[in-house]
mmCIF file of C-alpha atoms and ligand atoms in Angstrom:
data_model
loop_
_atom_site.group_PDB
_atom_site.id
_atom_site.type_symbol
_atom_site.label_atom_id
_atom_site.label_comp_id
_atom_site.label_asym_id
_atom_site.label_seq_id
_atom_site.Cartn_x
_atom_site.Cartn_y
_atom_site.Cartn_z
ATOM 1 C CA MET A 1 122.854 111.587 99.188
ATOM 2 C CA THR A 2 118.731 111.660 98.682
ATOM 3 C CA THR A 3 116.275 112.302 101.080
ATOM 4 C CA VAL A 4 112.706 111.614 99.981
ATOM 5 C CA LEU A 5 110.259 113.382 102.065
ATOM 6 C CA LYS A 6 106.162 112.965 102.857
ATOM 7 C CA LEU A 7 104.724 115.645 104.515
ATOM 8 C CA GLY A 8 101.291 114.287 105.550
ATOM 9 C CA GLY A 9 97.989 115.242 104.468
ATOM 10 C CA SER A 10 96.703 115.760 107.411
ATOM 11 C CA VAL A 11 99.834 117.274 108.898
ATOM 12 C CA ILE A 12 99.350 120.265 106.363
ATOM 13 C CA THR A 13 95.370 120.771 106.186
ATOM 14 C CA ASP A 14 92.895 120.991 109.032
ATOM 15 C CA LYS A 15 91.077 117.695 108.075
ATOM 16 C CA ALA A 16 87.960 118.915 110.080
ATOM 17 C CA THR A 17 87.749 121.945 106.845
ATOM 18 C CA PRO A 18 87.370 121.154 103.364
ATOM 19 C CA GLU A 19 89.877 122.709 101.463
ATOM 20 C CA THR A 20 91.845 124.297 104.298
ATOM 21 C CA VAL A 21 95.031 124.633 105.348
ATOM 22 C CA ASP A 22 96.694 124.784 108.716
ATOM 23 C CA ASP A 23 98.853 127.798 108.351
ATOM 24 C CA ASP A 24 100.826 127.348 111.310
ATOM 25 C CA ALA A 25 101.575 123.460 110.392
ATOM 26 C CA LEU A 26 102.726 124.071 106.918
ATOM 27 C CA ASP A 27 104.489 127.373 108.281
ATOM 28 C CA ARG A 28 106.264 124.907 111.023
ATOM 29 C CA ALA A 29 107.265 122.748 108.553
ATOM 30 C CA VAL A 30 108.307 124.811 105.701
ATOM 31 C CA GLY A 31 110.660 126.223 108.365
ATOM 32 C CA ALA A 32 112.428 122.781 109.208
ATOM 33 C CA ILE A 33 113.027 121.871 105.749
ATOM 34 C CA ALA A 34 114.334 125.582 105.595
ATOM 35 C CA ASP A 35 116.530 125.772 108.257
ATOM 36 C CA ALA A 36 118.016 121.745 107.494
ATOM 37 C CA ASP A 37 121.091 121.206 105.163
ATOM 38 C CA VAL A 38 119.964 118.515 103.018
ATOM 39 C CA SER A 39 121.604 118.806 99.279
ATOM 40 C CA ARG A 40 119.229 116.084 97.450
ATOM 41 C CA LEU A 41 115.480 116.817 99.048
ATOM 42 C CA LEU A 42 112.240 115.637 97.492
ATOM 43 C CA LEU A 43 109.268 116.531 98.857
ATOM 44 C CA VAL A 44 105.517 115.017 98.431
ATOM 45 C CA HIS A 45 102.486 115.772 100.425
ATOM 46 C CA GLY A 46 98.867 113.919 100.864
ATOM 47 C CA ALA A 47 95.316 115.224 100.572
ATOM 48 C CA GLY A 48 94.809 115.746 104.189
ATOM 49 C CA SER A 49 91.004 117.731 103.552
ATOM 50 C CA PHE A 50 91.513 118.644 99.784
ATOM 51 C CA GLY A 51 91.366 115.827 97.352
ATOM 52 C CA HIS A 52 89.516 112.982 98.688
ATOM 53 C CA HIS A 53 86.112 114.674 98.778
ATOM 54 C CA TYR A 54 86.161 115.328 95.003
ATOM 55 C CA ALA A 55 87.666 111.608 94.622
ATOM 56 C CA GLU A 56 84.473 110.258 96.722
ATOM 57 C CA LYS A 57 81.856 112.373 94.781
ATOM 58 C CA HIS A 58 83.516 110.899 91.210
ATOM 59 C CA GLY A 59 83.544 107.838 92.726
ATOM 60 C CA VAL A 60 87.643 107.781 91.729
ATOM 61 C CA THR A 61 89.734 105.796 93.649
ATOM 62 C CA PRO A 62 93.148 103.428 93.447
ATOM 63 C CA THR A 63 91.704 100.739 91.949
ATOM 64 C CA ASP A 64 88.428 102.005 90.367
ATOM 65 C CA GLY A 65 89.090 104.212 87.521
ATOM 66 C CA SER A 66 86.800 107.587 85.168
ATOM 67 C CA HIS A 67 86.821 108.480 82.196
ATOM 68 C CA ASP A 68 84.879 111.864 82.843
ATOM 69 C CA ALA A 69 87.406 114.583 81.922
ATOM 70 C CA VAL A 70 85.253 117.388 84.299
ATOM 71 C CA GLY A 71 85.340 115.067 87.631
ATOM 72 C CA VAL A 72 89.106 113.935 87.257
ATOM 73 C CA TRP A 73 89.903 117.728 86.515
ATOM 74 C CA GLU A 74 88.204 118.854 89.771
ATOM 75 C CA ILE A 75 90.283 115.755 91.782
ATOM 76 C CA HIS A 76 93.399 116.955 90.688
ATOM 77 C CA ASP A 77 92.842 120.728 90.695
ATOM 78 C CA SER A 78 92.224 120.829 94.377
ATOM 79 C CA MET A 79 95.433 118.769 94.787
ATOM 80 C CA ARG A 80 97.050 121.216 91.980
ATOM 81 C CA ARG A 81 95.762 124.077 94.704
ATOM 82 C CA LEU A 82 97.615 122.867 97.418
ATOM 83 C CA ASN A 83 100.412 121.918 96.051
ATOM 84 C CA ASP A 84 100.846 125.574 94.586
ATOM 85 C CA GLU A 85 99.769 126.695 98.641
ATOM 86 C CA VAL A 86 103.028 124.411 99.780
ATOM 87 C CA VAL A 87 105.012 125.301 96.856
ATOM 88 C CA GLY A 88 104.612 129.076 97.315
ATOM 89 C CA ARG A 89 105.840 128.954 100.902
ATOM 90 C CA LEU A 90 108.679 126.794 100.452
ATOM 91 C CA GLN A 91 109.573 129.075 97.894
ATOM 92 C CA SER A 92 109.345 132.491 100.312
ATOM 93 C CA ALA A 93 111.109 130.588 102.497
ATOM 94 C CA GLY A 94 113.720 130.364 99.932
ATOM 95 C CA VAL A 95 113.498 126.609 99.249
ATOM 96 C CA PRO A 96 114.284 126.142 95.767
ATOM 97 C CA ALA A 97 111.001 124.150 95.493
ATOM 98 C CA LEU A 98 108.968 123.295 91.545
ATOM 99 C CA PRO A 99 105.538 121.315 91.430
ATOM 100 C CA VAL A 100 105.898 117.981 89.751
ATOM 101 C CA HIS A 101 101.925 117.221 88.612
ATOM 102 C CA PRO A 102 101.675 113.241 88.727
ATOM 103 C CA LEU A 103 98.793 113.296 86.623
ATOM 104 C CA SER A 104 100.711 115.078 83.966
ATOM 105 C CA ALA A 105 104.250 113.669 84.522
ATOM 106 C CA GLY A 106 103.175 109.530 84.352
ATOM 107 C CA ALA A 107 101.031 107.128 83.993
ATOM 108 C CA ARG A 108 99.602 103.118 84.989
ATOM 109 C CA ALA A 109 99.886 100.553 82.803
ATOM 110 C CA ALA A 110 96.621 97.898 82.799
ATOM 111 C CA ASP A 111 98.311 95.555 85.266
ATOM 112 C CA SER A 112 99.398 98.641 87.486
ATOM 113 C CA THR A 113 102.701 99.280 86.652
ATOM 114 C CA LEU A 114 103.186 102.557 86.995
ATOM 115 C CA SER A 115 106.076 105.151 85.598
ATOM 116 C CA LEU A 116 106.249 108.315 87.077
ATOM 117 C CA ALA A 117 108.471 111.410 86.419
ATOM 118 C CA SER A 118 111.777 109.456 87.237
ATOM 119 C CA ASP A 119 113.602 111.729 84.571
ATOM 120 C CA THR A 120 112.248 114.935 85.318
ATOM 121 C CA THR A 121 112.757 114.853 90.027
ATOM 122 C CA ALA A 122 116.793 113.173 88.684
ATOM 123 C CA THR A 123 117.156 116.135 86.593
ATOM 124 C CA MET A 124 116.048 118.646 89.147
ATOM 125 C CA LEU A 125 117.482 117.324 91.570
ATOM 126 C CA ALA A 126 121.117 117.357 89.761
ATOM 127 C CA GLU A 127 119.901 121.186 88.926
ATOM 128 C CA GLY A 128 119.660 121.992 92.338
ATOM 129 C CA PHE A 129 115.535 121.919 92.778
ATOM 130 C CA VAL A 130 113.537 120.530 95.381
ATOM 131 C CA PRO A 131 110.463 118.720 93.300
ATOM 132 C CA VAL A 132 107.616 119.047 95.009
ATOM 133 C CA LEU A 133 105.123 116.233 94.037
ATOM 134 C CA HIS A 134 101.475 114.862 95.535
ATOM 135 C CA GLY A 135 98.889 112.569 95.518
ATOM 136 C CA ASP A 136 96.726 112.719 92.692
ATOM 137 C CA VAL A 137 94.598 111.097 89.339
ATOM 138 C CA ILE A 138 96.654 109.690 86.809
ATOM 139 C CA ALA A 139 95.811 107.848 83.513
ATOM 140 C CA HIS A 140 95.221 104.623 84.195
ATOM 141 C CA ALA A 141 95.141 101.832 80.821
ATOM 142 C CA ASP A 142 92.215 100.173 80.316
ATOM 143 C CA ALA A 143 90.617 102.412 83.888
ATOM 144 C CA GLY A 144 90.455 106.353 82.897
ATOM 145 C CA ALA A 145 92.296 107.776 85.273
ATOM 146 C CA THR A 146 92.463 106.603 89.017
ATOM 147 C CA ILE A 147 93.879 107.616 92.337
ATOM 148 C CA ILE A 148 97.472 107.770 93.451
ATOM 149 C CA SER A 149 98.326 108.288 96.719
ATOM 150 C CA GLY A 150 101.215 110.318 98.261
ATOM 151 C CA ASP A 151 102.913 107.293 99.411
ATOM 152 C CA GLU A 152 102.958 105.284 96.180
ATOM 153 C CA VAL A 153 104.931 108.926 94.668
ATOM 154 C CA VAL A 154 107.222 108.099 97.885
ATOM 155 C CA ALA A 155 107.732 104.395 97.219
ATOM 156 C CA HIS A 156 108.204 104.996 93.445
ATOM 157 C CA LEU A 157 110.622 108.178 94.012
ATOM 158 C CA ALA A 158 112.680 106.231 96.707
ATOM 159 C CA ARG A 159 113.316 103.473 94.236
ATOM 160 C CA GLY A 160 113.634 105.085 90.914
ATOM 161 C CA LEU A 161 115.974 108.340 92.235
ATOM 162 C CA ASP A 162 117.473 105.599 94.457
ATOM 163 C CA ALA A 163 116.809 107.294 97.670
ATOM 164 C CA ASP A 164 119.657 107.004 101.080
ATOM 165 C CA ARG A 165 116.626 107.906 103.184
ATOM 166 C CA VAL A 166 112.876 108.294 103.289
ATOM 167 C CA GLY A 167 110.964 109.668 106.237
ATOM 168 C CA LEU A 168 107.438 110.366 106.305
ATOM 169 C CA CYS A 169 105.898 112.595 108.798
ATOM 170 C CA SER A 170 102.198 112.052 109.943
ATOM 171 C CA THR A 171 100.472 113.034 113.183
ATOM 172 C CA VAL A 172 101.596 110.394 114.848
ATOM 173 C CA ASP A 173 104.988 109.522 116.312
ATOM 174 C CA GLY A 174 105.631 106.515 115.114
ATOM 175 C CA VAL A 175 104.460 102.954 114.758
ATOM 176 C CA TYR A 176 102.705 102.120 118.746
ATOM 177 C CA GLY A 177 103.603 98.617 119.802
ATOM 178 C CA ASP A 178 101.655 96.285 122.003
ATOM 179 C CA ASP A 179 102.738 98.554 125.127
ATOM 180 C CA GLY A 180 101.376 101.499 123.917
ATOM 181 C CA ASP A 181 105.225 103.145 123.145
ATOM 182 C CA VAL A 182 106.747 103.999 119.502
ATOM 183 C CA VAL A 183 108.737 101.014 118.286
ATOM 184 C CA SER A 184 112.035 102.746 117.529
ATOM 185 C CA GLU A 185 112.857 99.838 114.687
ATOM 186 C CA ILE A 186 111.153 97.382 112.770
ATOM 187 C CA THR A 187 113.296 95.371 110.366
ATOM 188 C CA ASP A 188 110.495 92.575 109.765
ATOM 189 C CA PHE A 189 106.522 92.753 109.791
ATOM 190 C CA GLY A 190 106.634 89.682 112.293
ATOM 191 C CA ASP A 191 108.273 92.482 114.583
ATOM 192 C CA VAL A 192 104.443 94.208 114.869
ATOM 193 C CA ALA A 193 101.813 92.318 113.343
ATOM 194 C CA ASP A 194 100.196 91.137 117.069
ATOM 195 C CA ALA A 195 100.699 95.224 117.395
ATOM 196 C CA LEU A 196 99.184 96.639 114.031
ATOM 197 C CA GLY A 197 96.512 93.507 113.614
ATOM 198 C CA GLY A 198 98.963 91.348 110.214
ATOM 199 C CA SER A 199 95.471 90.476 108.574
ATOM 200 C CA ASP A 200 95.346 90.792 104.720
ATOM 201 C CA ALA A 201 91.276 92.866 106.098
ATOM 202 C CA THR A 202 93.630 95.463 107.728
ATOM 203 C CA ASP A 203 96.130 95.399 104.687
ATOM 204 C CA VAL A 204 93.067 96.568 102.044
ATOM 205 C CA THR A 205 91.841 99.340 104.060
ATOM 206 C CA GLY A 206 95.091 100.837 103.923
ATOM 207 C CA GLY A 207 95.804 101.829 107.428
ATOM 208 C CA MET A 208 99.633 101.757 109.271
ATOM 209 C CA ALA A 209 99.865 98.028 108.499
ATOM 210 C CA ALA A 210 99.993 98.247 104.924
ATOM 211 C CA LYS A 211 102.387 101.169 105.280
ATOM 212 C CA VAL A 212 105.065 99.530 107.108
ATOM 213 C CA ARG A 213 104.700 96.292 104.524
ATOM 214 C CA ALA A 214 105.173 98.782 101.769
ATOM 215 C CA LEU A 215 108.114 100.791 104.020
ATOM 216 C CA LEU A 216 109.601 97.079 104.588
ATOM 217 C CA GLU A 217 110.348 96.206 100.504
ATOM 218 C CA LEU A 218 111.832 99.904 100.101
ATOM 219 C CA GLY A 219 114.910 99.007 100.024
ATOM 220 C CA ALA A 220 116.318 101.710 101.703
ATOM 221 C CA PRO A 221 115.188 102.900 105.962
ATOM 222 C CA ALA A 222 112.242 104.770 105.904
ATOM 223 C CA SER A 223 111.147 106.652 109.352
ATOM 224 C CA ILE A 224 107.581 107.509 110.421
ATOM 225 C CA PHE A 225 107.629 110.282 112.734
ATOM 226 C CA GLY A 226 105.602 113.338 113.721
ATOM 227 C CA PRO A 227 106.029 116.720 113.339
ATOM 228 C CA ASP A 228 107.794 117.895 116.413
ATOM 229 C CA ALA A 229 110.370 115.550 114.984
ATOM 230 C CA LEU A 230 111.405 116.960 111.458
ATOM 231 C CA SER A 231 114.348 118.617 111.870
ATOM 232 C CA GLY A 232 115.720 115.949 113.779
ATOM 233 C CA PHE A 233 114.959 113.887 110.752
ATOM 234 C CA LEU A 234 116.105 116.596 108.359
ATOM 235 C CA ALA A 235 119.951 116.576 109.981
ATOM 236 C CA GLY A 236 120.294 113.222 109.874
ATOM 237 C CA ARG A 237 119.129 111.703 113.122
ATOM 238 C CA SER A 238 117.140 109.007 113.596
ATOM 239 C CA VAL A 239 113.547 109.412 114.874
ATOM 240 C CA GLY A 240 110.043 107.932 115.571
ATOM 241 C CA THR A 241 110.418 104.255 114.270
ATOM 242 C CA VAL A 242 112.896 103.406 111.404
ATOM 243 C CA VAL A 243 111.200 100.534 109.487
ATOM 244 C CA ASP A 244 114.512 98.860 107.071
ATOM 245 C CA GLY A 245 113.891 95.764 106.134
ATOM 246 C CA ARG A 246 117.181 95.252 104.105
HETATM 247 O O1 IP8 B 1 96.538 111.675 101.283
HETATM 248 C C1 IP8 B 1 95.755 110.944 97.681
HETATM 249 O O2 IP8 B 1 96.943 110.849 98.482
HETATM 250 P P1 IP8 B 1 97.145 110.478 99.912
HETATM 251 C C2 IP8 B 1 95.103 111.877 96.230
HETATM 252 O O3 IP8 B 1 98.562 110.646 100.331
HETATM 253 C C3 IP8 B 1 94.113 112.425 96.294
HETATM 254 O O4 IP8 B 1 96.681 109.659 100.295
HETATM 255 C C4 IP8 B 1 93.784 113.061 94.905
HETATM 256 C C5 IP8 B 1 92.739 111.722 97.103
#
């Protein structure tokens, strides 16, 4: 059983203060992971108050690249420092976590096809480690380096490792329907198109609609849930909104 879990950047950092970890929130998430009995676990974290402001400063997005090594390093270094913090705390809690940095472990082709760390992470999992990846900058043919989001890392490795379960721990309890309640299951985008705003315009802003569409194509059930449900997810329970397009 392989589980891919993303800790959202807004869950583990204080978004209001640049480059600040939310100590209590990160410790709670680390505690839930340390207490869980999960055999093959791969973690990914987002940027939160790390990474994004440097990406903005240097004009780097998932599609607009840069050839300025100093700028690319500044973005990466911010994410690397957050990753150090996450890996360090996991190890202190007894979790056999190891860092995997997308900048050093993958690339995008000119048509944006991604190759990323499939062999590295498969071997780490087989050896009992918990690989910890993150949103990052990544070399991109004909564009220099572009941003890769944590969600894209999750989708790529969930497919590459043939994951059985995917979890996105975010600041919301799941996907909210028209009635204001969390929808327990989504099997078709039409189920929530009205509530999420199904237009392409919504998708390009990368909001919940884009997330749900991407998860429907994963080939594995994916749960979107809040921090309080993390232990339940790791215990195998159905929490938040389960998105399953199979
Ligand atoms: O927070 C963004 O990752 P995300 C990564 O998962 C950078 O979207 C470097 C801004």
